[in-house]
Amino acid sequence: MLHNRILSVLTGVTIALAATTAAQAAELRYAHVGAEGDIQTVYAAQAAQGIASATNGDVTVTVYPASQLGGVAEMVDGVRMGSISMGHHDFASLARLVPEVAVFNAPFIYRDGAHALAATDPDTSPALQAINEKLVAQGIRIVGRIYRGDRHISSNFAVKTPQDLAGKPFRAVPLELWVSMVKGFGAIPTPVEVAELPTALMTGVVVGQENPLTMIASNNLNEVQSHLSMTGHMRAVLAVFVNEDVWQGLGEEQRAAITKVLDDEAEKSLKMATESEAKLVEDLKGRGMTIITEADGLDVAAFREKVGAQISQDFPNFTPLIEQIAAVK
């Protein structure tokens, strides 16, 4: 009887150790579409290093930037199916799974960058926690976020009001929220993947686009765009998401370590974006771009009004979520 009890205990220990070992060994494939030099690319590289260090090398992350594993839709599908372990992109890229997640990319909803990070914290944001439950049922979990800075309009001519873009083809991220926002700009939404954007601008398929300054600079869009309108219409915050089965296959301590790394990198991304904006404006000015601010007649209030009305019309269910986001301190 004693022999059986000892055997039972040893068997239990063996099973526990096997489970622990299985949880410890993990190789994650991390995909995104960002170009070299962009904050999101820096974030992913540093997160990969931090995760390896925080887990004593038990969890390794290989990053595939610049659409190496496909465009946005392919990346999201890959993470959902598990062929890609994790990735990042605008929250709205997950709207095919849970439509209301796009609210976290809605224009003019964050007071500043710190508010954007607080409102998109997976551990403390009530709105995100509720939406995350729905995403988990679809096989994806948001585990972090990245702050890229404010998004601004670049074009081949001066843009000061929505009327300046009326009837003109303007690049929209191939997501419903962006199409709605570009309609609010007064322009004709023309979906273009980021990898095709420089060519589309150069050939006149679209006359303008909008992005954070880091992306405009790192992709040398100044070579195909002459003007930069400092609309700051969107605080660019990206979701970092992981395949749910992959996430549950990690040990509890590993998940906690990864979450801590992603939180730390989120704060670093905010600091980097904030500190780099003024420098990037001067850099782009030095590259020949004409910078247009409110002092130059840019009517940000008009953009806010027109875009807000269009978003409210196209996404009426966003209203209570926007109120929750506004309440986050």
mmCIF file with all atom_site columns, C-alpha atoms in Angstrom, residues 55-197:
data_model
loop_
_atom_site.group_PDB
_atom_site.id
_atom_site.type_symbol
_atom_site.label_atom_id
_atom_site.label_alt_id
_atom_site.label_comp_id
_atom_site.label_asym_id
_atom_site.label_entity_id
_atom_site.label_seq_id
_atom_site.pdbx_PDB_ins_code
_atom_site.Cartn_x
_atom_site.Cartn_y
_atom_site.Cartn_z
_atom_site.occupancy
_atom_site.B_iso_or_equiv
_atom_site.pdbx_formal_charge
_atom_site.auth_seq_id
_atom_site.auth_comp_id
_atom_site.auth_asym_id
_atom_site.auth_atom_id
_atom_site.pdbx_PDB_model_num
ATOM 1   C CA . THR A 1 55  ? 11.490  34.139 -19.243 1.00 0.00 ? 55  THR A CA 1
ATOM 2   C CA . ASN A 1 56  ? 15.162  33.133 -19.000 1.00 0.00 ? 56  ASN A CA 1
ATOM 3   C CA . GLY A 1 57  ? 15.142  32.127 -22.638 1.00 0.00 ? 57  GLY A CA 1
ATOM 4   C CA . ASP A 1 58  ? 12.265  29.682 -22.265 1.00 0.00 ? 58  ASP A CA 1
ATOM 5   C CA . VAL A 1 59  ? 10.064  31.781 -24.540 1.00 0.00 ? 59  VAL A CA 1
ATOM 6   C CA . THR A 1 60  ? 11.741  32.974 -27.718 1.00 0.00 ? 60  THR A CA 1
ATOM 7   C CA . VAL A 1 61  ? 10.183  35.384 -30.190 1.00 0.00 ? 61  VAL A CA 1
ATOM 8   C CA . THR A 1 62  ? 11.079  35.718 -33.856 1.00 0.00 ? 62  THR A CA 1
ATOM 9   C CA . VAL A 1 63  ? 9.785   38.940 -35.391 1.00 0.00 ? 63  VAL A CA 1
ATOM 10  C CA . TYR A 1 64  ? 8.669   39.145 -39.024 1.00 0.00 ? 64  TYR A CA 1
ATOM 11  C CA . PRO A 1 65  ? 8.255   42.866 -39.884 1.00 0.00 ? 65  PRO A CA 1
ATOM 12  C CA . ALA A 1 66  ? 7.294   44.685 -43.085 1.00 0.00 ? 66  ALA A CA 1
ATOM 13  C CA . SER A 1 67  ? 4.475   42.325 -44.173 1.00 0.00 ? 67  SER A CA 1
ATOM 14  C CA . GLN A 1 68  ? 6.836   39.347 -44.499 1.00 0.00 ? 68  GLN A CA 1
ATOM 15  C CA . LEU A 1 69  ? 4.009   37.002 -43.473 1.00 0.00 ? 69  LEU A CA 1
ATOM 16  C CA . GLY A 1 70  ? 1.336   38.848 -45.438 1.00 0.00 ? 70  GLY A CA 1
ATOM 17  C CA . GLY A 1 71  ? -0.770  41.975 -45.214 1.00 0.00 ? 71  GLY A CA 1
ATOM 18  C CA . VAL A 1 72  ? -3.018  42.928 -42.333 1.00 0.00 ? 72  VAL A CA 1
ATOM 19  C CA . ALA A 1 73  ? -5.857  40.510 -43.140 1.00 0.00 ? 73  ALA A CA 1
ATOM 20  C CA . GLU A 1 74  ? -3.472  37.588 -43.662 1.00 0.00 ? 74  GLU A CA 1
ATOM 21  C CA . MET A 1 75  ? -1.678  38.377 -40.414 1.00 0.00 ? 75  MET A CA 1
ATOM 22  C CA . VAL A 1 76  ? -4.898  38.494 -38.380 1.00 0.00 ? 76  VAL A CA 1
ATOM 23  C CA . ASP A 1 77  ? -6.094  35.245 -39.955 1.00 0.00 ? 77  ASP A CA 1
ATOM 24  C CA . GLY A 1 78  ? -2.714  33.677 -39.254 1.00 0.00 ? 78  GLY A CA 1
ATOM 25  C CA . VAL A 1 79  ? -2.867  34.615 -35.573 1.00 0.00 ? 79  VAL A CA 1
ATOM 26  C CA . ARG A 1 80  ? -6.443  33.403 -35.322 1.00 0.00 ? 80  ARG A CA 1
ATOM 27  C CA . MET A 1 81  ? -5.526  30.023 -36.842 1.00 0.00 ? 81  MET A CA 1
ATOM 28  C CA . GLY A 1 82  ? -2.256  29.753 -34.923 1.00 0.00 ? 82  GLY A CA 1
ATOM 29  C CA . SER A 1 83  ? 0.153   29.676 -37.871 1.00 0.00 ? 83  SER A CA 1
ATOM 30  C CA . ILE A 1 84  ? 1.361   33.031 -36.504 1.00 0.00 ? 84  ILE A CA 1
ATOM 31  C CA . SER A 1 85  ? 1.650   33.208 -32.709 1.00 0.00 ? 85  SER A CA 1
ATOM 32  C CA . MET A 1 86  ? 1.181   36.944 -32.258 1.00 0.00 ? 86  MET A CA 1
ATOM 33  C CA . GLY A 1 87  ? 1.151   40.251 -34.053 1.00 0.00 ? 87  GLY A CA 1
ATOM 34  C CA . HIS A 1 88  ? 0.132   43.863 -33.814 1.00 0.00 ? 88  HIS A CA 1
ATOM 35  C CA . HIS A 1 89  ? -1.851  46.363 -35.822 1.00 0.00 ? 89  HIS A CA 1
ATOM 36  C CA . ASP A 1 90  ? -4.624  48.912 -35.385 1.00 0.00 ? 90  ASP A CA 1
ATOM 37  C CA . PHE A 1 91  ? -7.428  47.705 -33.126 1.00 0.00 ? 91  PHE A CA 1
ATOM 38  C CA . ALA A 1 92  ? -9.758  48.037 -36.104 1.00 0.00 ? 92  ALA A CA 1
ATOM 39  C CA . SER A 1 93  ? -7.883  45.220 -37.865 1.00 0.00 ? 93  SER A CA 1
ATOM 40  C CA . LEU A 1 94  ? -9.758  42.856 -35.520 1.00 0.00 ? 94  LEU A CA 1
ATOM 41  C CA . ALA A 1 95  ? -13.170 44.315 -36.372 1.00 0.00 ? 95  ALA A CA 1
ATOM 42  C CA . ARG A 1 96  ? -13.959 41.419 -38.710 1.00 0.00 ? 96  ARG A CA 1
ATOM 43  C CA . LEU A 1 97  ? -14.079 39.282 -35.576 1.00 0.00 ? 97  LEU A CA 1
ATOM 44  C CA . VAL A 1 98  ? -15.646 41.766 -33.121 1.00 0.00 ? 98  VAL A CA 1
ATOM 45  C CA . PRO A 1 99  ? -16.843 44.939 -34.897 1.00 0.00 ? 99  PRO A CA 1
ATOM 46  C CA . GLU A 1 100 ? -16.869 47.204 -31.838 1.00 0.00 ? 100 GLU A CA 1
ATOM 47  C CA . VAL A 1 101 ? -13.128 46.747 -31.180 1.00 0.00 ? 101 VAL A CA 1
ATOM 48  C CA . ALA A 1 102 ? -12.584 49.410 -33.858 1.00 0.00 ? 102 ALA A CA 1
ATOM 49  C CA . VAL A 1 103 ? -13.751 52.038 -31.367 1.00 0.00 ? 103 VAL A CA 1
ATOM 50  C CA . PHE A 1 104 ? -10.230 52.150 -29.914 1.00 0.00 ? 104 PHE A CA 1
ATOM 51  C CA . ASN A 1 105 ? -9.017  53.667 -33.184 1.00 0.00 ? 105 ASN A CA 1
ATOM 52  C CA . ALA A 1 106 ? -11.867 56.164 -33.475 1.00 0.00 ? 106 ALA A CA 1
ATOM 53  C CA . PRO A 1 107 ? -10.691 59.704 -34.297 1.00 0.00 ? 107 PRO A CA 1
ATOM 54  C CA . PHE A 1 108 ? -10.610 62.453 -31.681 1.00 0.00 ? 108 PHE A CA 1
ATOM 55  C CA . ILE A 1 109 ? -11.510 60.217 -28.679 1.00 0.00 ? 109 ILE A CA 1
ATOM 56  C CA . TYR A 1 110 ? -8.337  60.382 -26.564 1.00 0.00 ? 110 TYR A CA 1
ATOM 57  C CA . ARG A 1 111 ? -7.235  63.424 -24.581 1.00 0.00 ? 111 ARG A CA 1
ATOM 58  C CA . ASP A 1 112 ? -3.566  62.587 -25.056 1.00 0.00 ? 112 ASP A CA 1
ATOM 59  C CA . GLY A 1 113 ? -1.195  59.664 -25.406 1.00 0.00 ? 113 GLY A CA 1
ATOM 60  C CA . ALA A 1 114 ? -1.311  58.723 -21.730 1.00 0.00 ? 114 ALA A CA 1
ATOM 61  C CA . HIS A 1 115 ? -5.110  58.552 -21.891 1.00 0.00 ? 115 HIS A CA 1
ATOM 62  C CA . ALA A 1 116 ? -4.865  56.351 -24.999 1.00 0.00 ? 116 ALA A CA 1
ATOM 63  C CA . LEU A 1 117 ? -2.622  53.855 -23.183 1.00 0.00 ? 117 LEU A CA 1
ATOM 64  C CA . ALA A 1 118 ? -4.819  53.837 -20.075 1.00 0.00 ? 118 ALA A CA 1
ATOM 65  C CA . ALA A 1 119 ? -8.002  53.307 -22.095 1.00 0.00 ? 119 ALA A CA 1
ATOM 66  C CA . THR A 1 120 ? -6.442  50.372 -23.961 1.00 0.00 ? 120 THR A CA 1
ATOM 67  C CA . ASP A 1 121 ? -4.870  48.584 -20.986 1.00 0.00 ? 121 ASP A CA 1
ATOM 68  C CA . PRO A 1 122 ? -6.114  44.959 -21.183 1.00 0.00 ? 122 PRO A CA 1
ATOM 69  C CA . ASP A 1 123 ? -5.912  44.602 -17.394 1.00 0.00 ? 123 ASP A CA 1
ATOM 70  C CA . THR A 1 124 ? -7.785  47.739 -16.332 1.00 0.00 ? 124 THR A CA 1
ATOM 71  C CA . SER A 1 125 ? -9.916  49.115 -19.182 1.00 0.00 ? 125 SER A CA 1
ATOM 72  C CA . PRO A 1 126 ? -13.562 48.000 -18.697 1.00 0.00 ? 126 PRO A CA 1
ATOM 73  C CA . ALA A 1 127 ? -14.408 48.597 -22.352 1.00 0.00 ? 127 ALA A CA 1
ATOM 74  C CA . LEU A 1 128 ? -11.442 46.585 -23.594 1.00 0.00 ? 128 LEU A CA 1
ATOM 75  C CA . GLN A 1 129 ? -11.978 43.782 -21.087 1.00 0.00 ? 129 GLN A CA 1
ATOM 76  C CA . ALA A 1 130 ? -15.553 43.294 -22.309 1.00 0.00 ? 130 ALA A CA 1
ATOM 77  C CA . ILE A 1 131 ? -14.457 43.262 -25.941 1.00 0.00 ? 131 ILE A CA 1
ATOM 78  C CA . ASN A 1 132 ? -11.513 40.978 -25.181 1.00 0.00 ? 132 ASN A CA 1
ATOM 79  C CA . GLU A 1 133 ? -13.922 38.315 -23.914 1.00 0.00 ? 133 GLU A CA 1
ATOM 80  C CA . LYS A 1 134 ? -15.582 38.300 -27.331 1.00 0.00 ? 134 LYS A CA 1
ATOM 81  C CA . LEU A 1 135 ? -12.220 38.159 -29.105 1.00 0.00 ? 135 LEU A CA 1
ATOM 82  C CA . VAL A 1 136 ? -11.082 35.218 -26.981 1.00 0.00 ? 136 VAL A CA 1
ATOM 83  C CA . ALA A 1 137 ? -14.128 33.301 -28.188 1.00 0.00 ? 137 ALA A CA 1
ATOM 84  C CA . GLN A 1 138 ? -12.793 33.925 -31.712 1.00 0.00 ? 138 GLN A CA 1
ATOM 85  C CA . GLY A 1 139 ? -9.335  32.614 -30.829 1.00 0.00 ? 139 GLY A CA 1
ATOM 86  C CA . ILE A 1 140 ? -7.469  35.895 -30.310 1.00 0.00 ? 140 ILE A CA 1
ATOM 87  C CA . ARG A 1 141 ? -6.597  37.832 -27.154 1.00 0.00 ? 141 ARG A CA 1
ATOM 88  C CA . ILE A 1 142 ? -5.306  41.415 -26.903 1.00 0.00 ? 142 ILE A CA 1
ATOM 89  C CA . VAL A 1 143 ? -2.373  41.390 -24.477 1.00 0.00 ? 143 VAL A CA 1
ATOM 90  C CA . GLY A 1 144 ? -0.718  44.769 -25.056 1.00 0.00 ? 144 GLY A CA 1
ATOM 91  C CA . ARG A 1 145 ? -0.638  47.996 -27.039 1.00 0.00 ? 145 ARG A CA 1
ATOM 92  C CA . ILE A 1 146 ? 1.750   50.359 -28.771 1.00 0.00 ? 146 ILE A CA 1
ATOM 93  C CA . TYR A 1 147 ? 1.602   54.142 -28.979 1.00 0.00 ? 147 TYR A CA 1
ATOM 94  C CA . ARG A 1 148 ? 2.823   55.503 -32.325 1.00 0.00 ? 148 ARG A CA 1
ATOM 95  C CA . GLY A 1 149 ? 1.967   59.171 -31.982 1.00 0.00 ? 149 GLY A CA 1
ATOM 96  C CA . ASP A 1 150 ? -0.660  61.375 -33.572 1.00 0.00 ? 150 ASP A CA 1
ATOM 97  C CA . ARG A 1 151 ? -1.748  60.732 -37.150 1.00 0.00 ? 151 ARG A CA 1
ATOM 98  C CA . HIS A 1 152 ? -1.619  63.655 -39.580 1.00 0.00 ? 152 HIS A CA 1
ATOM 99  C CA . ILE A 1 153 ? -2.582  64.253 -43.197 1.00 0.00 ? 153 ILE A CA 1
ATOM 100 C CA . SER A 1 154 ? 0.008   64.435 -45.970 1.00 0.00 ? 154 SER A CA 1
ATOM 101 C CA . SER A 1 155 ? -0.901  65.480 -49.505 1.00 0.00 ? 155 SER A CA 1
ATOM 102 C CA . ASN A 1 156 ? 0.313   66.937 -52.772 1.00 0.00 ? 156 ASN A CA 1
ATOM 103 C CA . PHE A 1 157 ? -1.313  70.311 -52.052 1.00 0.00 ? 157 PHE A CA 1
ATOM 104 C CA . ALA A 1 158 ? -2.312  72.440 -49.063 1.00 0.00 ? 158 ALA A CA 1
ATOM 105 C CA . VAL A 1 159 ? -5.087  70.881 -46.969 1.00 0.00 ? 159 VAL A CA 1
ATOM 106 C CA . LYS A 1 160 ? -6.644  73.205 -44.391 1.00 0.00 ? 160 LYS A CA 1
ATOM 107 C CA . THR A 1 161 ? -10.318 72.165 -44.324 1.00 0.00 ? 161 THR A CA 1
ATOM 108 C CA . PRO A 1 162 ? -12.359 69.094 -45.354 1.00 0.00 ? 162 PRO A CA 1
ATOM 109 C CA . GLN A 1 163 ? -13.463 71.088 -48.405 1.00 0.00 ? 163 GLN A CA 1
ATOM 110 C CA . ASP A 1 164 ? -9.899  70.941 -49.730 1.00 0.00 ? 164 ASP A CA 1
ATOM 111 C CA . LEU A 1 165 ? -10.222 67.146 -50.040 1.00 0.00 ? 165 LEU A CA 1
ATOM 112 C CA . ALA A 1 166 ? -13.756 67.110 -51.463 1.00 0.00 ? 166 ALA A CA 1
ATOM 113 C CA . GLY A 1 167 ? -14.105 64.585 -54.278 1.00 0.00 ? 167 GLY A CA 1
ATOM 114 C CA . LYS A 1 168 ? -10.416 63.621 -54.268 1.00 0.00 ? 168 LYS A CA 1
ATOM 115 C CA . PRO A 1 169 ? -9.117  60.023 -53.928 1.00 0.00 ? 169 PRO A CA 1
ATOM 116 C CA . PHE A 1 170 ? -7.486  59.671 -50.513 1.00 0.00 ? 170 PHE A CA 1
ATOM 117 C CA . ARG A 1 171 ? -5.819  56.585 -49.111 1.00 0.00 ? 171 ARG A CA 1
ATOM 118 C CA . ALA A 1 172 ? -7.828  54.720 -46.501 1.00 0.00 ? 172 ALA A CA 1
ATOM 119 C CA . VAL A 1 173 ? -6.450  51.859 -44.455 1.00 0.00 ? 173 VAL A CA 1
ATOM 120 C CA . PRO A 1 174 ? -8.485  48.893 -45.789 1.00 0.00 ? 174 PRO A CA 1
ATOM 121 C CA . LEU A 1 175 ? -10.736 48.862 -42.714 1.00 0.00 ? 175 LEU A CA 1
ATOM 122 C CA . GLU A 1 176 ? -14.307 50.139 -42.318 1.00 0.00 ? 176 GLU A CA 1
ATOM 123 C CA . LEU A 1 177 ? -13.428 52.682 -39.630 1.00 0.00 ? 177 LEU A CA 1
ATOM 124 C CA . TRP A 1 178 ? -10.824 54.334 -41.872 1.00 0.00 ? 178 TRP A CA 1
ATOM 125 C CA . VAL A 1 179 ? -13.213 54.401 -44.809 1.00 0.00 ? 179 VAL A CA 1
ATOM 126 C CA . SER A 1 180 ? -15.724 56.219 -42.584 1.00 0.00 ? 180 SER A CA 1
ATOM 127 C CA . MET A 1 181 ? -13.088 58.655 -41.329 1.00 0.00 ? 181 MET A CA 1
ATOM 128 C CA . VAL A 1 182 ? -11.881 59.505 -44.843 1.00 0.00 ? 182 VAL A CA 1
ATOM 129 C CA . LYS A 1 183 ? -15.486 60.166 -45.852 1.00 0.00 ? 183 LYS A CA 1
ATOM 130 C CA . GLY A 1 184 ? -15.554 62.591 -42.930 1.00 0.00 ? 184 GLY A CA 1
ATOM 131 C CA . PHE A 1 185 ? -12.446 64.237 -44.385 1.00 0.00 ? 185 PHE A CA 1
ATOM 132 C CA . GLY A 1 186 ? -14.607 64.967 -47.434 1.00 0.00 ? 186 GLY A CA 1
ATOM 133 C CA . ALA A 1 187 ? -12.522 62.705 -49.683 1.00 0.00 ? 187 ALA A CA 1
ATOM 134 C CA . ILE A 1 188 ? -13.171 59.524 -51.655 1.00 0.00 ? 188 ILE A CA 1
ATOM 135 C CA . PRO A 1 189 ? -11.842 56.570 -49.575 1.00 0.00 ? 189 PRO A CA 1
ATOM 136 C CA . THR A 1 190 ? -9.441  54.489 -51.644 1.00 0.00 ? 190 THR A CA 1
ATOM 137 C CA . PRO A 1 191 ? -8.120  51.377 -49.845 1.00 0.00 ? 191 PRO A CA 1
ATOM 138 C CA . VAL A 1 192 ? -4.365  50.877 -50.278 1.00 0.00 ? 192 VAL A CA 1
ATOM 139 C CA . GLU A 1 193 ? -2.159  48.432 -48.344 1.00 0.00 ? 193 GLU A CA 1
ATOM 140 C CA . VAL A 1 194 ? 0.791   50.096 -46.628 1.00 0.00 ? 194 VAL A CA 1
ATOM 141 C CA . ALA A 1 195 ? 3.343   48.252 -48.779 1.00 0.00 ? 195 ALA A CA 1
ATOM 142 C CA . GLU A 1 196 ? 1.740   49.753 -51.914 1.00 0.00 ? 196 GLU A CA 1
ATOM 143 C CA . LEU A 1 197 ? 1.311   53.265 -50.516 1.00 0.00 ? 197 LEU A CA 1
#
